[in-house]
PDB file of C-alpha atoms in Angstrom:
ATOM      1  CA  UNK G   1     100.867  96.155  58.060  1.00  0.00           C
ATOM      2  CA  UNK G   2     103.956  96.926  60.316  1.00  0.00           C
ATOM      3  CA  UNK G   3     103.130  98.290  63.896  1.00  0.00           C
ATOM      4  CA  UNK G   4     105.778 101.113  64.730  1.00  0.00           C
ATOM      5  CA  UNK G   5     106.646 101.892  68.152  1.00  0.00           C
ATOM      6  CA  UNK G   6     109.295 105.101  68.741  1.00  0.00           C
ATOM      7  CA  UNK G   7     110.344 105.492  72.273  1.00  0.00           C
ATOM      8  CA  UNK G   8     111.801 109.388  73.535  1.00  0.00           C
ATOM      9  CA  UNK G   9     114.053 110.289  75.806  1.00  0.00           C
ATOM     10  CA  UNK G  10     116.451 113.845  75.708  1.00  0.00           C
ATOM     11  CA  UNK G  11     119.719 112.821  73.934  1.00  0.00           C
ATOM     12  CA  UNK G  12     118.873 109.088  72.545  1.00  0.00           C
ATOM     13  CA  UNK G  13     122.184 107.614  74.527  1.00  0.00           C
ATOM     14  CA  UNK G  14     120.850 106.659  77.668  1.00  0.00           C
ATOM     15  CA  UNK G  15     116.937 105.507  78.626  1.00  0.00           C
ATOM     16  CA  UNK G  16     114.779 105.444  75.094  1.00  0.00           C
ATOM     17  CA  UNK G  17     118.067 103.388  73.245  1.00  0.00           C
ATOM     18  CA  UNK G  18     118.027 100.791  76.715  1.00  0.00           C
ATOM     19  CA  UNK G  19     114.122 100.888  76.687  1.00  0.00           C
ATOM     20  CA  UNK G  20     114.562 100.013  72.474  1.00  0.00           C
ATOM     21  CA  UNK G  21     117.085  97.504  72.794  1.00  0.00           C
ATOM     22  CA  UNK G  22     114.956  95.617  75.956  1.00  0.00           C
ATOM     23  CA  UNK G  23     111.746  96.252  74.170  1.00  0.00           C
ATOM     24  CA  UNK G  24     112.308  94.274  71.022  1.00  0.00           C
ATOM     25  CA  UNK G  25     113.486  91.853  72.727  1.00  0.00           C
ATOM     26  CA  UNK G  26     110.859  91.360  75.017  1.00  0.00           C
ATOM     27  CA  UNK G  27     108.636  91.594  71.758  1.00  0.00           C
ATOM     28  CA  UNK G  28     110.255  88.883  70.353  1.00  0.00           C
ATOM     29  CA  UNK G  29     110.211  86.566  72.750  1.00  0.00           C
ATOM     30  CA  UNK G  30     106.227  87.171  73.206  1.00  0.00           C
ATOM     31  CA  UNK G  31     105.909  86.411  69.283  1.00  0.00           C
ATOM     32  CA  UNK G  32     105.922  89.914  68.324  1.00  0.00           C
ATOM     33  CA  UNK G  33     108.879  89.866  66.260  1.00  0.00           C
ATOM     34  CA  UNK G  34     107.258  91.956  63.613  1.00  0.00           C
ATOM     35  CA  UNK G  35     106.775  95.013  65.854  1.00  0.00           C
ATOM     36  CA  UNK G  36     109.497  97.876  64.597  1.00  0.00           C
ATOM     37  CA  UNK G  37     111.060  99.773  68.031  1.00  0.00           C
ATOM     38  CA  UNK G  38     113.526 102.207  67.488  1.00  0.00           C
ATOM     39  CA  UNK G  39     114.336 105.689  69.544  1.00  0.00           C
ATOM     40  CA  UNK G  40     115.409 109.225  69.215  1.00  0.00           C
ATOM     41  CA  UNK G  41     115.974 111.824  71.237  1.00  0.00           C
ATOM     42  CA  UNK G  42     114.096 115.555  71.403  1.00  0.00           C
ATOM     43  CA  UNK G  43     117.866 116.940  71.536  1.00  0.00           C
ATOM     44  CA  UNK G  44     120.323 117.042  69.065  1.00  0.00           C
ATOM     45  CA  UNK G  45     123.232 116.908  71.151  1.00  0.00           C
ATOM     46  CA  UNK G  46     124.305 113.449  70.562  1.00  0.00           C
ATOM     47  CA  UNK G  47     122.745 112.817  66.818  1.00  0.00           C
ATOM     48  CA  UNK G  48     125.142 110.094  65.611  1.00  0.00           C
ATOM     49  CA  UNK G  49     126.844 108.987  68.544  1.00  0.00           C
ATOM     50  CA  UNK G  50     126.700 105.647  70.187  1.00  0.00           C
ATOM     51  CA  UNK G  51     125.072 104.843  73.471  1.00  0.00           C
ATOM     52  CA  UNK G  52     126.482 105.938  76.759  1.00  0.00           C
ATOM     53  CA  UNK G  53     129.107 103.578  77.473  1.00  0.00           C
ATOM     54  CA  UNK G  54     127.287 102.932  81.346  1.00  0.00           C
ATOM     55  CA  UNK G  55     124.104 101.988  79.518  1.00  0.00           C
ATOM     56  CA  UNK G  56     125.739  99.611  76.689  1.00  0.00           C
ATOM     57  CA  UNK G  57     127.636  97.992  79.090  1.00  0.00           C
ATOM     58  CA  UNK G  58     124.617  97.856  81.401  1.00  0.00           C
ATOM     59  CA  UNK G  59     122.296  95.833  78.915  1.00  0.00           C
ATOM     60  CA  UNK G  60     125.621  93.629  78.341  1.00  0.00           C
ATOM     61  CA  UNK G  61     126.000  92.272  81.395  1.00  0.00           C
ATOM     62  CA  UNK G  62     122.441  91.323  81.476  1.00  0.00           C
ATOM     63  CA  UNK G  63     122.399  89.539  77.651  1.00  0.00           C
ATOM     64  CA  UNK G  64     121.464  92.600  75.345  1.00  0.00           C
ATOM     65  CA  UNK G  65     123.455  93.920  72.599  1.00  0.00           C
ATOM     66  CA  UNK G  66     123.196  98.017  72.270  1.00  0.00           C
ATOM     67  CA  UNK G  67     126.347  98.441  69.937  1.00  0.00           C
ATOM     68  CA  UNK G  68     124.619  99.138  66.899  1.00  0.00           C
ATOM     69  CA  UNK G  69     122.633 102.496  68.170  1.00  0.00           C
ATOM     70  CA  UNK G  70     122.971 105.974  66.916  1.00  0.00           C
ATOM     71  CA  UNK G  71     121.804 108.751  68.317  1.00  0.00           C
ATOM     72  CA  UNK G  72     118.829 110.276  66.261  1.00  0.00           C
ATOM     73  CA  UNK G  73     116.813 113.224  66.621  1.00  0.00           C
ATOM     74  CA  UNK G  74     112.985 113.436  66.531  1.00  0.00           C
ATOM     75  CA  UNK G  75     111.133 115.431  64.797  1.00  0.00           C
ATOM     76  CA  UNK G  76     107.473 115.883  63.755  1.00  0.00           C
ATOM     77  CA  UNK G  77     107.455 114.175  60.365  1.00  0.00           C
ATOM     78  CA  UNK G  78     108.377 111.436  62.331  1.00  0.00           C
ATOM     79  CA  UNK G  79     104.383 110.949  63.982  1.00  0.00           C
ATOM     80  CA  UNK G  80     103.723 109.894  60.153  1.00  0.00           C
ATOM     81  CA  UNK G  81     105.885 107.089  60.486  1.00  0.00           C
ATOM     82  CA  UNK G  82     105.300 105.433  64.137  1.00  0.00           C
ATOM     83  CA  UNK G  83     102.047 103.976  65.459  1.00  0.00           C
ATOM     84  CA  UNK G  84     103.216 104.518  69.028  1.00  0.00           C
ATOM     85  CA  UNK G  85     105.196 107.177  70.805  1.00  0.00           C
ATOM     86  CA  UNK G  86     106.328 107.150  74.112  1.00  0.00           C
ATOM     87  CA  UNK G  87     108.638 109.250  76.252  1.00  0.00           C
ATOM     88  CA  UNK G  88     110.450 108.298  78.789  1.00  0.00           C
ATOM     89  CA  UNK G  89     109.535 111.639  81.360  1.00  0.00           C
ATOM     90  CA  UNK G  90     107.325 114.529  81.625  1.00  0.00           C
ATOM     91  CA  UNK G  91     109.829 116.692  80.133  1.00  0.00           C
ATOM     92  CA  UNK G  92     109.993 114.670  76.342  1.00  0.00           C
ATOM     93  CA  UNK G  93     106.567 113.930  76.897  1.00  0.00           C
ATOM     94  CA  UNK G  94     105.611 118.062  76.902  1.00  0.00           C
ATOM     95  CA  UNK G  95     107.830 118.379  74.013  1.00  0.00           C
ATOM     96  CA  UNK G  96     106.338 115.255  71.659  1.00  0.00           C
ATOM     97  CA  UNK G  97     102.614 117.069  72.523  1.00  0.00           C
ATOM     98  CA  UNK G  98     103.928 120.150  70.926  1.00  0.00           C
ATOM     99  CA  UNK G  99     105.033 118.331  67.768  1.00  0.00           C
ATOM    100  CA  UNK G 100     102.433 116.035  67.662  1.00  0.00           C
ATOM    101  CA  UNK G 101      99.742 116.727  65.148  1.00  0.00           C
ATOM    102  CA  UNK G 102      96.298 117.551  66.784  1.00  0.00           C
ATOM    103  CA  UNK G 103      94.406 114.728  68.318  1.00  0.00           C
ATOM    104  CA  UNK G 104      97.923 112.285  68.113  1.00  0.00           C
ATOM    105  CA  UNK G 105      97.967 110.343  71.629  1.00  0.00           C
ATOM    106  CA  UNK G 106     101.622 110.756  73.064  1.00  0.00           C
ATOM    107  CA  UNK G 107     101.910 108.076  76.674  1.00  0.00           C
ATOM    108  CA  UNK G 108     104.483 107.727  78.814  1.00  0.00           C
ATOM    109  CA  UNK G 109     106.083 104.108  78.490  1.00  0.00           C
ATOM    110  CA  UNK G 110     105.955 103.349  82.152  1.00  0.00           C
ATOM    111  CA  UNK G 111     102.302 103.797  81.912  1.00  0.00           C
ATOM    112  CA  UNK G 112     102.612 100.429  80.483  1.00  0.00           C
ATOM    113  CA  UNK G 113     103.803  98.870  83.794  1.00  0.00           C
ATOM    114  CA  UNK G 114     101.332  97.535  86.006  1.00  0.00           C
ATOM    115  CA  UNK G 115     102.740  97.825  89.131  1.00  0.00           C
ATOM    116  CA  UNK G 116     103.752 101.761  88.362  1.00  0.00           C
ATOM    117  CA  UNK G 117     101.433 104.778  88.377  1.00  0.00           C
ATOM    118  CA  UNK G 118     100.165 106.087  85.201  1.00  0.00           C
ATOM    119  CA  UNK G 119     102.502 109.293  85.447  1.00  0.00           C
ATOM    120  CA  UNK G 120     105.620 106.968  86.534  1.00  0.00           C
ATOM    121  CA  UNK G 121     108.692 108.232  84.883  1.00  0.00           C
ATOM    122  CA  UNK G 122     112.123 106.636  83.266  1.00  0.00           C
ATOM    123  CA  UNK G 123     114.665 108.726  85.241  1.00  0.00           C
ATOM    124  CA  UNK G 124     117.680 109.971  83.540  1.00  0.00           C
ATOM    125  CA  UNK G 125     120.728 107.988  84.723  1.00  0.00           C
ATOM    126  CA  UNK G 126     123.216 110.269  83.139  1.00  0.00           C
ATOM    127  CA  UNK G 127     124.523 112.334  86.255  1.00  0.00           C
ATOM    128  CA  UNK G 128     124.252 108.944  88.552  1.00  0.00           C
ATOM    129  CA  UNK G 129     126.263 106.453  89.132  1.00  0.00           C
ATOM    130  CA  UNK G 130     125.778 102.860  88.210  1.00  0.00           C
ATOM    131  CA  UNK G 131     122.760 102.541  90.314  1.00  0.00           C
ATOM    132  CA  UNK G 132     120.445 104.747  88.117  1.00  0.00           C
ATOM    133  CA  UNK G 133     121.009 102.679  84.938  1.00  0.00           C
ATOM    134  CA  UNK G 134     120.548  99.830  87.221  1.00  0.00           C
ATOM    135  CA  UNK G 135     117.467 101.185  87.760  1.00  0.00           C
ATOM    136  CA  UNK G 136     116.794 102.219  84.474  1.00  0.00           C
ATOM    137  CA  UNK G 137     116.724  98.734  82.972  1.00  0.00           C
ATOM    138  CA  UNK G 138     114.565  97.289  85.402  1.00  0.00           C
ATOM    139  CA  UNK G 139     112.039  99.605  84.865  1.00  0.00           C
ATOM    140  CA  UNK G 140     112.259  99.610  81.122  1.00  0.00           C
ATOM    141  CA  UNK G 141     112.117  95.791  81.430  1.00  0.00           C
ATOM    142  CA  UNK G 142     108.505  96.432  83.390  1.00  0.00           C
ATOM    143  CA  UNK G 143     107.208  98.388  80.781  1.00  0.00           C
ATOM    144  CA  UNK G 144     108.241  96.534  77.957  1.00  0.00           C
ATOM    145  CA  UNK G 145     106.463  93.417  79.673  1.00  0.00           C
ATOM    146  CA  UNK G 146     103.649  95.318  80.278  1.00  0.00           C
ATOM    147  CA  UNK G 147     103.574  97.225  76.523  1.00  0.00           C
ATOM    148  CA  UNK G 148     104.149  93.233  74.949  1.00  0.00           C
ATOM    149  CA  UNK G 149     100.968  92.223  76.896  1.00  0.00           C
ATOM    150  CA  UNK G 150      99.347  95.289  75.605  1.00  0.00           C
ATOM    151  CA  UNK G 151     100.280  94.626  71.840  1.00  0.00           C
ATOM    152  CA  UNK G 152      99.748  91.161  71.666  1.00  0.00           C
ATOM    153  CA  UNK G 153      95.914  91.960  72.724  1.00  0.00           C
ATOM    154  CA  UNK G 154      95.640  94.703  70.251  1.00  0.00           C
ATOM    155  CA  UNK G 155      97.412  93.148  67.593  1.00  0.00           C
ATOM    156  CA  UNK G 156      96.726  89.770  67.031  1.00  0.00           C
TER     157      UNK G 156
END
C-alpha cells in the first residue's frame, strides 16, 4: 500500500511546490522514498504553469530541482487519493476543510515542525523579496524533517 501526501497553498507556484520538492528529498533521505508527495493550490489562477521563478531559483541554489513542477488545483475528489492533506496557512486550511468529507482531518504543514507552534503557518512569499523565499525554504525543511520522523514511526 502506498502512502500519499498532498501539500496545498493558494496558487501552487511557491510554497506548496517548494514543500513538495523538499519533502520528497527528505523522505528519500530517511528511507521513505515510497511515500508519494504531490502539491496543489486551492485557486486555479496558475493551473498548468511552472513554479514561480524565485521559488525555483531558491531551491536550485540549495541543490533541489523544481523544474518539472506544473501547478494544479485541489478539488474535493482529491481527498480520495491522499492519506494526508496539509495546508500551508490558515486560509487554505479553512478552504480545504470546507471541501473535506465529514470526519476527514486536514492539518497545517508546520504542525510537524517540533520547534514551531501547532498553528504556525508558512507565509506567502509571492509579493515580497528573496528573504521571504529563503524563510519559506527554512520552514519547509524543518516541517519536512518533522513529518519524516512522524511517518517513519507511523508507517514502519
